[in-house]
Coordinates of C-alpha atoms and ligand atoms in Angstrom, one line a residue:
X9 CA 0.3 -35.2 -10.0
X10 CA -1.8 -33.4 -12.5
X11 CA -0.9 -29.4 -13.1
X12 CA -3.7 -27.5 -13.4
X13 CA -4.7 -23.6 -13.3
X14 CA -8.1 -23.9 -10.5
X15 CA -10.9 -22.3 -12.1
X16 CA -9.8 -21.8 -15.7
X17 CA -11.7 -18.4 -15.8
X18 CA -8.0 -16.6 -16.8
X19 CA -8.2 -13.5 -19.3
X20 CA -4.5 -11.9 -19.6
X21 CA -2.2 -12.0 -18.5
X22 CA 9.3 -0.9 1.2
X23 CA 8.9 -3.2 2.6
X24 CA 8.2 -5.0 5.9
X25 CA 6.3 -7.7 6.8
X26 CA 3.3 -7.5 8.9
X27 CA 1.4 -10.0 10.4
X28 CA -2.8 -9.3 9.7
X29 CA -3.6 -8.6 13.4
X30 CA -6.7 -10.7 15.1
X31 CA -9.0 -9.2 17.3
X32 CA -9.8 -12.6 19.5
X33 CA -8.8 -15.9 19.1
X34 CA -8.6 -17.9 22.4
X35 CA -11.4 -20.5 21.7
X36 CA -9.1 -23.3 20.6
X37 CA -12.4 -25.7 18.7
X38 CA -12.1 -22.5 16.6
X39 CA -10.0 -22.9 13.3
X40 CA -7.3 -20.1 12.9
X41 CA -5.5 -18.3 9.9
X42 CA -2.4 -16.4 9.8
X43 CA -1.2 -14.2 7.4
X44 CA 1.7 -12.9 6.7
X45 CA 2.0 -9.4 4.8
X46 CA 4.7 -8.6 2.5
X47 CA 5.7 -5.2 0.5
X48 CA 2.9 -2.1 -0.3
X49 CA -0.6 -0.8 1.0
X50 CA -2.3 -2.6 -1.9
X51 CA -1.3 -6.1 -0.2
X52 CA -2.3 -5.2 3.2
X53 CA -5.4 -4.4 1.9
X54 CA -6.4 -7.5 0.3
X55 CA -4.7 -9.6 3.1
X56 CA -7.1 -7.4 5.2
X57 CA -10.0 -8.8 3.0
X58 CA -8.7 -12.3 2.5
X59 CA -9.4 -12.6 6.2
X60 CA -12.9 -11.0 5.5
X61 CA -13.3 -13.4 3.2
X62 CA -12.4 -16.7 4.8
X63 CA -14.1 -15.7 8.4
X64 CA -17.4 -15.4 6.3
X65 CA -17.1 -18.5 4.3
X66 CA -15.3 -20.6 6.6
X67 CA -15.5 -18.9 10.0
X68 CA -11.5 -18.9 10.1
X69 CA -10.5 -16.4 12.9
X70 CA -7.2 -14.5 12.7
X71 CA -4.0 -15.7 15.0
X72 CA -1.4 -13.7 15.3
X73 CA 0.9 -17.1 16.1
X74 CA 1.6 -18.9 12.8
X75 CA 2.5 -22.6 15.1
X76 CA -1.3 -22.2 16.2
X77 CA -2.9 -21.7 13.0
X78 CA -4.8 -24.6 10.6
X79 CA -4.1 -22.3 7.2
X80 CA -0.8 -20.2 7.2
X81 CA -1.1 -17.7 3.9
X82 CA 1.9 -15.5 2.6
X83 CA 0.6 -12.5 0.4
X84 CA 3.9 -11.9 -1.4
X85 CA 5.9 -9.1 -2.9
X86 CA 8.2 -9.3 -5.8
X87 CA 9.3 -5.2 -6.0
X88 CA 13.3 -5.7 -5.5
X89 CA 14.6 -9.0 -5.5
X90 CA 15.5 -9.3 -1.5
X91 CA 10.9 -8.9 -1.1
X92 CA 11.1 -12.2 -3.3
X93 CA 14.0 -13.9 -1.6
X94 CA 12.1 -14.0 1.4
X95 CA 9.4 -15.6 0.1
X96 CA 11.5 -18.7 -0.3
X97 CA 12.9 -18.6 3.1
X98 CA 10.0 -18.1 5.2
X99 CA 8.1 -21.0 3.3
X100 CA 10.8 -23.2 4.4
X101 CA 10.4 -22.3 8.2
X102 CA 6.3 -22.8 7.5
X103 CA 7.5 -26.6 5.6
X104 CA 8.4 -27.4 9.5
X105 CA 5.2 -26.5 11.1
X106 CA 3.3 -28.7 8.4
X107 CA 5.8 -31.1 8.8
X108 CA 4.4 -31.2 12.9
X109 CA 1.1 -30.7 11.5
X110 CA 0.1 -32.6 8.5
X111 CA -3.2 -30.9 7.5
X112 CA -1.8 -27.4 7.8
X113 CA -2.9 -25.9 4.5
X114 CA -0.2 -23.4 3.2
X115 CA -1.4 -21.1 0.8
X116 CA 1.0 -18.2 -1.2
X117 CA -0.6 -15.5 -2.6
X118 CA 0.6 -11.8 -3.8
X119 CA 2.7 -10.9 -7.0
X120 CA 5.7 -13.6 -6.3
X121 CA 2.8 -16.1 -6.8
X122 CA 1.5 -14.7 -10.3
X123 CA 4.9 -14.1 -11.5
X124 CA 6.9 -17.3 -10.2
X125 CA 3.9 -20.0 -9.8
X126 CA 5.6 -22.5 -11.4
X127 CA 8.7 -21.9 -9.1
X128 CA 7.0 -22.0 -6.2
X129 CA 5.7 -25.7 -6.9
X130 CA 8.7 -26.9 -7.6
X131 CA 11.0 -25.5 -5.2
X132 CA 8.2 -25.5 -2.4
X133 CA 5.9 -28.4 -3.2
X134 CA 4.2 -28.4 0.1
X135 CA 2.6 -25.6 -0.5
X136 CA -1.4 -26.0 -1.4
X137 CA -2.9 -23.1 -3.3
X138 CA -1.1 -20.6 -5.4
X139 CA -3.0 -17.1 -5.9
X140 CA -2.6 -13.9 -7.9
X141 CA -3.6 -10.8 -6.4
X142 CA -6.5 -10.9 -9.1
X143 CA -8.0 -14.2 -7.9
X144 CA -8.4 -13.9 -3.8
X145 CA -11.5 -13.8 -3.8
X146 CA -11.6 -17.3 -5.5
X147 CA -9.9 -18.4 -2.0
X148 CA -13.2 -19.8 -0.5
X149 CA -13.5 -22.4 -3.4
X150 CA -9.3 -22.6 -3.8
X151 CA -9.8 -24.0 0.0
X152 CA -13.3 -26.5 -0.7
X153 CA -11.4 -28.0 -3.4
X154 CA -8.1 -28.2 -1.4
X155 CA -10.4 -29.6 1.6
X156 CA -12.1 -32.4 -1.3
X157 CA -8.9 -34.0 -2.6
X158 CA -7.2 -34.2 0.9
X159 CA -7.8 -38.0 1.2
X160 CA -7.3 -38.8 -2.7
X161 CA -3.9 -40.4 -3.3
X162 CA -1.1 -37.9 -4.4
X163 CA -0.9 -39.0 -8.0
X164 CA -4.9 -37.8 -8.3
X165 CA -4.6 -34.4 -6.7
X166 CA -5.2 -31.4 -9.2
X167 CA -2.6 -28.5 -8.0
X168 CA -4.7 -25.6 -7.2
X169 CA -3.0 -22.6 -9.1
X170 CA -5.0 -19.8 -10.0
X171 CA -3.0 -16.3 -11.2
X172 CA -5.2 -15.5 -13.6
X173 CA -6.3 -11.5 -14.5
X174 CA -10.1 -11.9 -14.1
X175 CA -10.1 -8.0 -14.6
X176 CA -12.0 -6.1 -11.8
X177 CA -14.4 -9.5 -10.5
X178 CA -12.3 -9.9 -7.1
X179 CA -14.4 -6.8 -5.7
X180 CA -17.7 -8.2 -6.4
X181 CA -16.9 -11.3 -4.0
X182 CA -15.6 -9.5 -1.4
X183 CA -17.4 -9.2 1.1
X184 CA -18.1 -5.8 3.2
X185 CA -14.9 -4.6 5.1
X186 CA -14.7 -4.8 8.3
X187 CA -14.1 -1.6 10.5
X188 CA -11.8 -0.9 13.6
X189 CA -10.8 2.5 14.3
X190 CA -11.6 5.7 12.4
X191 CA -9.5 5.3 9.6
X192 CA -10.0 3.1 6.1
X193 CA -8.4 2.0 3.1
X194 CA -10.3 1.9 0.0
X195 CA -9.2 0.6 -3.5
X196 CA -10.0 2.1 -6.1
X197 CA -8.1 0.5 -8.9
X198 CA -6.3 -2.4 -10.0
X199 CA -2.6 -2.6 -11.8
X200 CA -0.7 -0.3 -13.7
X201 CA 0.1 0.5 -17.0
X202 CA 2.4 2.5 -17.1
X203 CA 5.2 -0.2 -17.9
X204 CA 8.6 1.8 -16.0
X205 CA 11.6 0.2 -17.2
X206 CA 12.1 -1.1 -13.7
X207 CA 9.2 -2.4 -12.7
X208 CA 7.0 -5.6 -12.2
X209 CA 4.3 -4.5 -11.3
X210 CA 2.2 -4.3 -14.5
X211 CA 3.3 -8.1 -15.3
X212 CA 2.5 -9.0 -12.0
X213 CA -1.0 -7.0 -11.1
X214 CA -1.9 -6.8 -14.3
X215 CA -3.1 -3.3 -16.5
X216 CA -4.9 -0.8 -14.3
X217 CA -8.4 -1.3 -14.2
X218 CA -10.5 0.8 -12.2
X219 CA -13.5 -0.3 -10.3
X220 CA -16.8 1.0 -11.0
X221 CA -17.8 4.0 -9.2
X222 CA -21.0 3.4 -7.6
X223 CA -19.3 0.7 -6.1
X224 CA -16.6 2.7 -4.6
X225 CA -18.8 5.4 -3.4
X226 CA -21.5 2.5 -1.8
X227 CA -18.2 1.4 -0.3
X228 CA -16.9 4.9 1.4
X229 CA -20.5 5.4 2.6
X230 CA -20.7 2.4 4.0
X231 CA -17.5 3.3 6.1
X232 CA -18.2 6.4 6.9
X233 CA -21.9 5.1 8.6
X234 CA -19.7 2.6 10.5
X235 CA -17.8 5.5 12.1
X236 CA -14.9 5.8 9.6
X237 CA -13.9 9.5 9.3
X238 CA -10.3 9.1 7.2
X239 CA -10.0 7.5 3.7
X240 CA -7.3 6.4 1.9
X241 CA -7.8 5.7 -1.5
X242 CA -5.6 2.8 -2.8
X243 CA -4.3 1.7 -6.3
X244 CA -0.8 2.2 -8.5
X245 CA -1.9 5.5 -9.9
X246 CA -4.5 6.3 -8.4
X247 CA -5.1 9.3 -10.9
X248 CA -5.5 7.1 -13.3
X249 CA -8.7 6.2 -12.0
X250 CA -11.4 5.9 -14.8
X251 CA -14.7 4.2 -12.8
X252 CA -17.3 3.8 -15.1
X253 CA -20.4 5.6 -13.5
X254 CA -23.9 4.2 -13.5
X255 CA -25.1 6.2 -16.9
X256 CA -22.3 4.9 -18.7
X257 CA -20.2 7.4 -18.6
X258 CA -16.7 7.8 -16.9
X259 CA -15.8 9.4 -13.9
X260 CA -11.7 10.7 -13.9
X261 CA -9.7 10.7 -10.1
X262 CA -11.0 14.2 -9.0
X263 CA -14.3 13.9 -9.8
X264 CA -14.2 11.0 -7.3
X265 CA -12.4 13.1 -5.1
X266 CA -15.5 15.8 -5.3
X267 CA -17.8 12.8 -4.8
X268 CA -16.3 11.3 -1.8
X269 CA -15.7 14.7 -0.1
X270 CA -19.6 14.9 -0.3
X271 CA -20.5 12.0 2.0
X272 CA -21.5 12.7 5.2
X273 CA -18.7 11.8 7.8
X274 CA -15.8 11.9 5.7
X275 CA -13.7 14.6 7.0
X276 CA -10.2 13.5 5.7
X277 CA -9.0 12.5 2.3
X278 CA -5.7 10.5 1.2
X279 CA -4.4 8.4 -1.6
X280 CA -1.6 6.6 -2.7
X281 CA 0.3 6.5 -5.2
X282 CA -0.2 8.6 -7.9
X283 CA 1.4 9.3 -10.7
X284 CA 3.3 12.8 -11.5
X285 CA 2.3 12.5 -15.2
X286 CA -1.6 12.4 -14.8
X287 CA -1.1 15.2 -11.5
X288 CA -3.7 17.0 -13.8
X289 CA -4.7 21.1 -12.7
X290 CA -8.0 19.6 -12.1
X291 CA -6.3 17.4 -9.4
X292 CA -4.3 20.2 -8.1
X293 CA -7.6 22.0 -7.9
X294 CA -9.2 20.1 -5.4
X295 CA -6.4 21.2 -2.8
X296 CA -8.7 24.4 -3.2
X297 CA -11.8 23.2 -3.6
X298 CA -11.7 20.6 -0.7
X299 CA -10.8 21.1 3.2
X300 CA -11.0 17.1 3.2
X301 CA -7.7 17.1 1.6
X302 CA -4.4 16.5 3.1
X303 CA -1.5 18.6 2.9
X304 CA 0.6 15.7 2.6
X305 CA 1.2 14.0 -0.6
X306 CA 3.2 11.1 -1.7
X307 CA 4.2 11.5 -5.5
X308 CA 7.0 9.0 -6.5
X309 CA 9.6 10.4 -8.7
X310 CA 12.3 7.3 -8.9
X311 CA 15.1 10.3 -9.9
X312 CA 16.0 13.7 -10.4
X313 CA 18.0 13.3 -13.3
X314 CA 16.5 13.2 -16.9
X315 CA 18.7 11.3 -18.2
X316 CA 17.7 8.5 -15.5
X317 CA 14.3 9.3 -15.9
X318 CA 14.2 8.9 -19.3
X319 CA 15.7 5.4 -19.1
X320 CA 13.3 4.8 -16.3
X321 CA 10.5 5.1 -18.9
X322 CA 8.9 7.8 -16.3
X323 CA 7.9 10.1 -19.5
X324 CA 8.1 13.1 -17.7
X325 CA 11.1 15.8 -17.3
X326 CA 11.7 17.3 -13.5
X327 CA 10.6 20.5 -14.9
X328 CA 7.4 19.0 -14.9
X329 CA 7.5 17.5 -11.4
X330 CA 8.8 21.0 -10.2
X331 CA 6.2 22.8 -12.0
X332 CA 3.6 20.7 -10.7
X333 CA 4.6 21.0 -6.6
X334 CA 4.9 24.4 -7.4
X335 CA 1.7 24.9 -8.2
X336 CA 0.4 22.6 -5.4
X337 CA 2.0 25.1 -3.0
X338 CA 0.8 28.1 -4.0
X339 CA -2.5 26.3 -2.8
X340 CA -1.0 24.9 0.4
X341 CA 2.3 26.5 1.3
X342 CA 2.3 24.1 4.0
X343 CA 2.7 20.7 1.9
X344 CA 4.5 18.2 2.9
X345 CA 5.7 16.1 0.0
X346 CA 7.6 12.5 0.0
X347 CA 8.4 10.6 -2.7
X348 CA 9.5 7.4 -3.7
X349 CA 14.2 7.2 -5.2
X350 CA 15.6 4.6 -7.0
X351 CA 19.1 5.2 -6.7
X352 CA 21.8 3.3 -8.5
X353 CA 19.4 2.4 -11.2
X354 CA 21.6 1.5 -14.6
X355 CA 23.8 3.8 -16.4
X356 CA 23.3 6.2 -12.9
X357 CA 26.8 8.2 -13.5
X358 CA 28.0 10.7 -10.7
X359 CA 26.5 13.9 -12.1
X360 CA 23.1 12.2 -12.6
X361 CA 23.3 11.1 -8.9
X362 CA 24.3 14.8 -7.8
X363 CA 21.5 16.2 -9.7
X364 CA 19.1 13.7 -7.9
X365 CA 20.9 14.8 -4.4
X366 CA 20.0 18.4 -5.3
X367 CA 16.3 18.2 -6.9
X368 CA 15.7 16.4 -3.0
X369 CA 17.3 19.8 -1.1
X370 CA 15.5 21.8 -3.9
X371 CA 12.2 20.2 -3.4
X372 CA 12.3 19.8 0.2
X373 CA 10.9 16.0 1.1
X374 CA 9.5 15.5 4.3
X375 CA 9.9 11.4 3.5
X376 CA 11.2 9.0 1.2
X377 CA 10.8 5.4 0.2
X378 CA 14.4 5.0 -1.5
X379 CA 16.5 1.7 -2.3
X380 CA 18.6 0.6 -4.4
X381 CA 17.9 -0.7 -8.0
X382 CA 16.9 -3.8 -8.2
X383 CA 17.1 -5.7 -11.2
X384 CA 13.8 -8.2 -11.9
X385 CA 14.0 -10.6 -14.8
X386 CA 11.5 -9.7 -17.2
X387 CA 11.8 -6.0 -17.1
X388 CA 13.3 -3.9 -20.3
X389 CA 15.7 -2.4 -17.6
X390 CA 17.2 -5.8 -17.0
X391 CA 18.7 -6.0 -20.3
X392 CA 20.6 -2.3 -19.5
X393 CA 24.2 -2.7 -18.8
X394 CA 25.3 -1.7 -15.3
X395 CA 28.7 -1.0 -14.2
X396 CA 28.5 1.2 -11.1
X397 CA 30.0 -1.0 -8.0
X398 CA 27.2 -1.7 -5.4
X399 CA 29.3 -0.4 -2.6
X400 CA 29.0 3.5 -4.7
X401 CA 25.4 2.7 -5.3
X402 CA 24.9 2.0 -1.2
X403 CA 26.9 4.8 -0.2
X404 CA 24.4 7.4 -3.1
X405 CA 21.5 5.7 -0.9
X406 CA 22.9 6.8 2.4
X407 CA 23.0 10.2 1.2
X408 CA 20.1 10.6 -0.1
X409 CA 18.4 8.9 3.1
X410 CA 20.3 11.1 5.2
X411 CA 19.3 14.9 3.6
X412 CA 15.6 13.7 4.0
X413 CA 16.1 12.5 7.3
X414 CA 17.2 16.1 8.3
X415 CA 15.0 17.4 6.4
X416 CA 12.0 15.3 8.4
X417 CA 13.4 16.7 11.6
X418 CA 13.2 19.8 10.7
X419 CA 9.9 19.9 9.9
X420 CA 9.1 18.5 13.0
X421 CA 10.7 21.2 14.7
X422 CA 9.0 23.9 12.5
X423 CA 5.5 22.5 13.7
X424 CA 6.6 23.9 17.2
X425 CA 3.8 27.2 18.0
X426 CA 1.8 25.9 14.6
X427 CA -2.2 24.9 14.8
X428 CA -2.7 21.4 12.9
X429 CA -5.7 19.9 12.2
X430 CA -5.8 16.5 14.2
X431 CA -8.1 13.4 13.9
X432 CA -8.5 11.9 17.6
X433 CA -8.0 8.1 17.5
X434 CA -7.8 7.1 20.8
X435 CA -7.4 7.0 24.7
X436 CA -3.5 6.9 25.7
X437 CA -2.8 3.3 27.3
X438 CA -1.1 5.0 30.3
X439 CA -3.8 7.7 31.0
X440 CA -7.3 8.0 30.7
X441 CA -6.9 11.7 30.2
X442 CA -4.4 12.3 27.2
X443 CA -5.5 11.7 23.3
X444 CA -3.7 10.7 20.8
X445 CA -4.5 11.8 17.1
X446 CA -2.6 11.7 13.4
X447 CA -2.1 15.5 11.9
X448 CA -2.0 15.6 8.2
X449 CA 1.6 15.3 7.9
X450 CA 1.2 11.6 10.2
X451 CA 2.7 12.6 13.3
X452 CA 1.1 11.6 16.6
X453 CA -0.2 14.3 18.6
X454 CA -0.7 14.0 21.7
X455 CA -3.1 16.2 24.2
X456 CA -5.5 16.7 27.2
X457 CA -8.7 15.7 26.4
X458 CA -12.2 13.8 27.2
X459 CA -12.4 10.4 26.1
X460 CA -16.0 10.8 24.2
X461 CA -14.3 13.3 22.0
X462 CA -12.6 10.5 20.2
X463 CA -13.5 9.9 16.6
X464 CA -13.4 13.9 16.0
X465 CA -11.1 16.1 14.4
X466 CA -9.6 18.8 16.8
X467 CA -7.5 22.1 16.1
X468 CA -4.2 21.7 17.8
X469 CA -1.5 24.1 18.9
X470 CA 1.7 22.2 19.4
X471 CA 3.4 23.2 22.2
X472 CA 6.3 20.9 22.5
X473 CA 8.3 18.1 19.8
X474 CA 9.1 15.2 21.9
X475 CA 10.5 12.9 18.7
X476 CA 10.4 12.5 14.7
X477 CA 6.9 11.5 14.9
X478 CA 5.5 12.4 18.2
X479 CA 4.3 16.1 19.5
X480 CA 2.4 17.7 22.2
X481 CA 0.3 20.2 21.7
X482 CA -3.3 21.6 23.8
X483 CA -6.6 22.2 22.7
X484 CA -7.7 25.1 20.5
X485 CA -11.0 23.8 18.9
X486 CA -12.7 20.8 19.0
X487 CA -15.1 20.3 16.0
X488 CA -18.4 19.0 15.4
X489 CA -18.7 15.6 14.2
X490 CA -18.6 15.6 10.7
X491 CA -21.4 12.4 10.8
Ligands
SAH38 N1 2.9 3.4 -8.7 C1 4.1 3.9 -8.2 C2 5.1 2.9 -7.8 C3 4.7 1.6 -7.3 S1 6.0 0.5 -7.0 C4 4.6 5.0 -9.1 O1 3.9 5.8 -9.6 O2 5.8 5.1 -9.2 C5 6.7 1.1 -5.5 C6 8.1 1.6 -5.6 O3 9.0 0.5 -5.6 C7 8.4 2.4 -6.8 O4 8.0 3.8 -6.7 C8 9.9 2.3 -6.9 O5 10.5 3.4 -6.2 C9 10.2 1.0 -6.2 N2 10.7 0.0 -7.2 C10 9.9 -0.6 -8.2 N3 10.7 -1.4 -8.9 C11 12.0 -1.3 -8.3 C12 13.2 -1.9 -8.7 N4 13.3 -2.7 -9.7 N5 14.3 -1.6 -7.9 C13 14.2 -0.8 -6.8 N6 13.0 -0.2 -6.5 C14 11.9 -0.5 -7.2
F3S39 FE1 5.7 0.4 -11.4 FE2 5.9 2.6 -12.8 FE3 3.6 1.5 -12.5 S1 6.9 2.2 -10.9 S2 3.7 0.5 -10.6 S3 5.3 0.6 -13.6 S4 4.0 3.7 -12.5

C-alpha cells in the first residue's frame, strides 16, 4: 500500500464528547454521517461545518446512531493525554461496526490526526481518511477519492492523509452555516502562537492566522438576517485577531468588535479565548463603548503563581492579570470572570500552589476549566523534571475546583432581587406558557411569557434560584427586536 499525503497542497507545518446532533434522518435510502466531537469550541465548530459540508456535496444527513451511519468521523482532541487515549479506544469500537459493515468509511479528523497521522495508520489501519483541522474542507474530494479506489486491490490504494497547514483556505470552501436557534458561533482565527510550554496546540493547529475581515463581517450578517441575535466569536486568542480589511489594511480584535456591534440584529457579543497578554485598554474599552457586550468573560490564566507562569511560558506577571480585571470592573462591577488552571504543572511546589488557591479567592471566579498537567511529547514543558506525586497534584485540583464551585453558588444566590438582561430562546417543553432564556452570566432563566416573544432580549427580575444554573424570575421589560 502506497503512503501518500492527499492533495499535496501542504505549506507548514475540557473536554467531553458530543455527538453533532441531526435534525431528521428517518428516510433509510438516505446516506447518514455521524460525528463524534472531542475537546474545545473550535472543534465543534468545524464538526458543525463538516456536516455543512458533506450534506452539500454529498447529501449525507446527520445520525445521531453511529451503527446506522455509512461514514463515522471522529474530530479529535489531543489537549491532555486522556482527550488522545480515547481516540484509540473508541476507533476500536467503530473497527466492529465496519467489520459488520464493510463499506463504512471511517474518517479521523481534529489535532490527534495532524499530530499522530502516522500512528493512527498503523495502530488503526481501517481507518480511511486522516484530516487536520486545516484541511476539512478538502473532505468532499478526501471522500470521491476514497469512493474511486474502493474496488482497486489493497496493494494499489493511495492512503488519503492530508494534515497539511493550507493557511486560512478551509473558509473559502465552506459553505454558508446553517442556522438553528438564535445563537452562533463564528471563527475568526486560526491557531496560536503563542507557543505555552505546555501546550500542543500551535504544533497541532498551526500559527494563528486570522481570516479576512469582510469575510467575517459577510458571515455575522448573514446570521444575523437568518434570525441569529448572539455571537460568539471563536479562535485561540481571539485578541489576536489581525483580519486584513478590504483596502489592505488591518483590522485588530476591537475594531471587529465595533464592527460587529453595528450590524443590525446583533444584540449580544461573546468570544473565546483570549489571551491576558493582548487584553489591550482598547479591548477593555469596548465594555464601555458597547451594550452588546457580555459581562462574562473567560480569560485563561493556567496559574497564579509567577514562578509557574514563567515556566508556563505565559509572559505575563498576575500583577498584570489583576490589573487588567481590575480595570474591567470598574466598567462592569458586575463581571463575572472564569478562567482556565493547570494545576500540578512541573516544578508546582506547595507555596506556588497556595498562591494559585489565593489569586482564585482574590479574583473571585464564577467558573473554571482546571485539570491536571498533562505532559504531551513534543512540548518544551515535557523535558521539565517533575517530582510532585499525582495523588498531591489531584488533591491541589480538588481544592481549587471546590473554592470556585462555592464561589459559582454564590453568585447564583447573589442574582436573587437582581434585573439581568435575558435572550429568550425558547418555549418550555412542559408548558406553552413559561420561557426559557441564557442571562449573560449562562444561567437559564426561566419566566411567564408569550411564545412570539421568542428570539428577543427581555429585562428580568429574578425572583427565585432553583439550582446552579437555573433561576426564575418575571417580566420587567421586553425589548424591541434588535432586527
Ligand atoms: N488559548 C487558550 C488556551 C487553549 S488550550 C489560552 O489562552 O490559554 C485550552 C486549555 O487547555 C488551556 O487553557 C489549558 O488550561 C489546558 N491545557 C493545555 N495544555 C495542557 C496540558 N498539557 N495539560 C493540562 N491542561 C492543558
Ligand atoms: Fe495553548 Fe498557550 Fe496558545 S495555552 S492555545 S499555546 S495561548
Amino acid at each position: 500500500m502506497t503512503v501518500q499525503t492527499f492533495i499535496p497542497n501542504g505549506a507548514k507545518a475540557a473536554s467531553e464528547n458530543t455527538v453533532t446532533q441531526p435534525t431528521h434522518t428517518s428516510d433509510v435510502s438516505i446516506k447518514k454521517l455521524y460525528i463524534e466531537t472531542q475537546g474545545c469550541q473550535m472543534n465543534e465548530y468545524d464538526s458543525h461545518r463538516m456536516a455543512d459540508l458533506l450534506g452539500d456535496s454529498h447529501g449525507y444527513i446527520l445520525t445521531s446512531n453511529p451503527s446506522e451511519a455509512d461514514i463515522l468521523l471522529m474530530n479529535t482532541c489531543s489537549i491532555r493525554e486522556k482527550a488522545q487515549e480515547k481516540v484509540f479506544s473508541e476507533l476500536g469500537r467503530w473497527r466492529k461496526l465496519k467489520d459488520k459493515n464493510p463499506d463504512l468509511v471511517i474518517g479521523v479528523g481534529g489535532c490527534v490526526a495532524s499530530q499522530e497521522g502516522d500512528n493512527i495508520q498503523k495502530r488503526a489501519p481501517y481507518v480511511d481518511m486522516i484530516f487536520g483541522p486545516q484541511t476539512l474542507h478538502r473532505l468532499p474530494q478526501m471522500l470521491d477519492q476514497h469512493n474511486a479506489q474502493v474496488e482497486k486491490p489493497k496493494k494499489d490504494k493511495i492512503k488519503l492523509v492530508d494534515i497539511s497547514f493550507p493557511d486560512i483556505e478551509k473558509f473559502d470552501f465552506l459553505p454558508e452555516p446553517r442556522v438553528e436557534g438564535f445563537k452562533a458561533f463564528v471563527s475568526i482565527m486560526e491557531g496560536c502562537s503563542k507557543y505555552c510550554s505546555f501546550c500542543v496546540v500551535p504544533y497541532t493547529r498551526g500559527e494563528e492566522v486570522s481570516r479576512p475581515l469582510d469575510d467575517v463581517l459577510a458571515e455575522i450578517a448573514g446570521l444575523a438576517e437568518k434570525g441569529v441575535r448572539e455571537i460568539s466569536l471563536l479562535g485561540q486568542n481571539v485578541n489576536g485577531y489581525r483580519g486584513e480589511t478590504f483596502e489592505g489594511g488591518i483590522c485588530t480584535f476591537p475594531e471587529l468588535l465595533r464592527l460587529v456591534a453595528e450590524i443590525p440584529g446583533i444584540g449580544r457579543l461573546r468570544y473565546t479565548t483570549s489571551h491576558p497578554l493582548e487584553f489591550s485598554d482598547e479591548l477593555i474599552q469596548c465594555y464601555e463603548d458597547l451594550p452588546q457586550m457580555v459581562s462574562h468573560l473567560h480569560l485563561p490564566v493556567q496559574s497564579g503563581s509567577n514562578d509557574v507562569l514563567k515556566a508556563m511560558k505565559r509572559n505575563h506577571t498576575i500583577d498584570v492579570y489583576i490589573d487588567k480585571i481590575a480595570k474591567l470592573r470598574k466598567i462592569r462591577p458586575d463581571m463575572h470572570l472564569s478562567s482556565d488552571f493547570i494545576i500540578g504543572f512541573p516544578g508546582e511546589t506547595d507555596e506556588n500552589f497556595a498562591e494559585t488557591l489565593q489569586f482564585i479567592k482574590d479574583l473571585d471566579f464564577d467558573h473554571s476549566y482546571s485539570f491536571v498537567y498533562s505532559k504531551r511529547p513534543g512540548t518544551p514543558a515535557s523535558d521539565l523534571p517533575d517530582t510532585t506525586p499525582e495523588q498531591v497534584k489531584k488533591e491541589r485540583l480538588a481544592q481549587v475546583q471546590k473554592v470556585i464551585k462555592q464561589s459559582s453558588i454564590e453568585k447564583t444566590d447573589a442574582m436573587l432581587g437582581k434585573i439581568e438582561r435575558v435572550l429568550i430562546e425558547k418555549v418550555s417543553d412542559q408548558d406553552p406558557n413559561i420561557l426559557i432564556g441564557t442571562a449573560d452570566n449562562t444561567r437559564l432563566v426561566t419566566f411567564v411569557g408569550d411564545a412570539t416573544w421568542v428570539g428577543r432580549f427581555a429585562e428580568i427580575e429574578i425572583t427565585e434560584i432553583k439550582t446552579l444554573n437555573f433561576v426564575y424570575g418575571e417580566l420587567l421589560n421586553l425589548e424591541p427586536d434588535v432586527a
